[in-house]
Amino acid sequence: SSGINAEYGSADGMRLALADAGDVLEDANFNTKQANAGILRLHTFAEWVTEIVAQLPTMRTGPTSSQLYDRIFANDINRALSQTDTHFGNTMFREGLKTGFYEFLSARDRYKELAAAGLGMHRGLVERYLRAQIIILAPICPHMCDYLWREVIGESGSVVGAAWPEAGPVDDSLTKASEHLMECVHDFRIKLINYTKPNTKKGKTITPNEPPNSITIIYANDYPAWQEKTLDYLKSTYNAAENSFPDNKALLQHLKTIPEVKPFMKKLMPFVAYVKEQVAVKGVSVLESHLSFSERDVFLQNKEYILRSLDLDDIQLVESASHPDQKLVADVCPGKPMCKFEKRSLNPDTSSKMTRVVNIQPCTPHFSLDVPVFDTDTVEDVIARMKRTDRKLKTKQVTLYRYVDSAKGPRQMLAFDQPMMWNKRQLDLDSTVEYEEAGLKVGGKPLGDTICYTVS
């Protein structure tokens, strides 16, 4: 009715709430609280599109194959287009709204976080996302989508006449890699909270651990032989039609006869219970003896995101087979890494120097920072350390410059209308810092005690 329509702000708001209420033969589940949350998310999305279109000219361009988070987001777009097309074709509008709007927004937010810890969002991917999101949301919210299509992103014609975006092939290994990264960071964060939380034992409060600055992630490329044999047997007995395994008694009867498994009977059933639980959540792929992605590469290529999420300064990756304490890492297996926190002096064998980094732009909220710069650091490492030091830089693009005259340059007065005066030279991201007794150098050129930066 017009009264309900007015309550939810617009025809599009009402259509969104009704689509979310369900489209099966059961009674519609119209939840007022959920409807209000959906409409608020719709309004927030429209505002974000307007803001991000203005930022497109400043975003990076070029190939997207080099960055894992770019490939993950491109794969998320393909998956959303494919799934939503299937749901709409089957007139399952609630499921289509879920995959084509709510989950699509979550994929966008995940990309923003990962890219902010890296090189920033890619213009081509953001433009593709905007067009895809507006088009697949148009069947439910045509008025708002038509406005965004014409007036904000500047497309000609009506969005209702636009062709459905073409979806590329979906790579399940990228989806699993993304989910694994998010699960691990969530697990690490909980363990970090417990690590620094005071413990109480028999009424006595134990002094909490000192806040750490380093994390060691221990991962495994392969399962131990006894776990591989267990997985192979579970895989052979899995009933896909009923999504079930034989009962534990029957499993135990056979597994205890396998020579590789027999010495590990105490650990056997907890491992079987863990595998069953993972199969129920993630599917039969859990029974494979190897992951479909490189766990080490996922952690390595998102190193800065992990550090920023946990507010740490250093990360070490160790393969379980090479760890000196095999008892400590006995439970580590592919997809189930272990983390260890500690407070330590970073790079104890590396020479370093505290460097003043000065923002040379007028009328900005960014000021001077004191940042440690280590021998063999890249310029990208220094920028990452700056972003962890000053949270206002977290989502910004930072460019570093050196003074041609490292002694005289920092002493010269900045020109308000020409901040790039006094011969400043941009530093390439992959340039390496060299430490000498005379001071730090990049490309054989001295950095001095002060360098400068700009923010965009």
Short mmCIF file of C-alpha atoms in Angstrom, two decimals, residues 112 130 146 182 211-212 216 220 251 254 318 436:
data_model
loop_
_atom_site.label_atom_id
_atom_site.label_comp_id
_atom_site.label_asym_id
_atom_site.label_seq_id
_atom_site.Cartn_x
_atom_site.Cartn_y
_atom_site.Cartn_z
CA LYS A 112 38.84 -2.49 -0.29
CA LEU A 130 30.08 -0.60 -10.60
CA ASP A 146 18.76 4.07 -13.44
CA MET A 182 39.77 -14.21 6.23
CA PRO A 211 51.82 -6.71 23.75
CA PRO A 212 53.63 -8.45 20.88
CA THR A 216 55.18 -16.33 13.27
CA ALA A 220 52.11 -27.22 6.31
CA LEU A 251 35.81 -46.15 10.98
CA HIS A 254 39.37 -50.26 9.90
CA VAL A 318 57.73 -21.11 8.67
CA GLU A 436 76.29 2.64 5.10
#
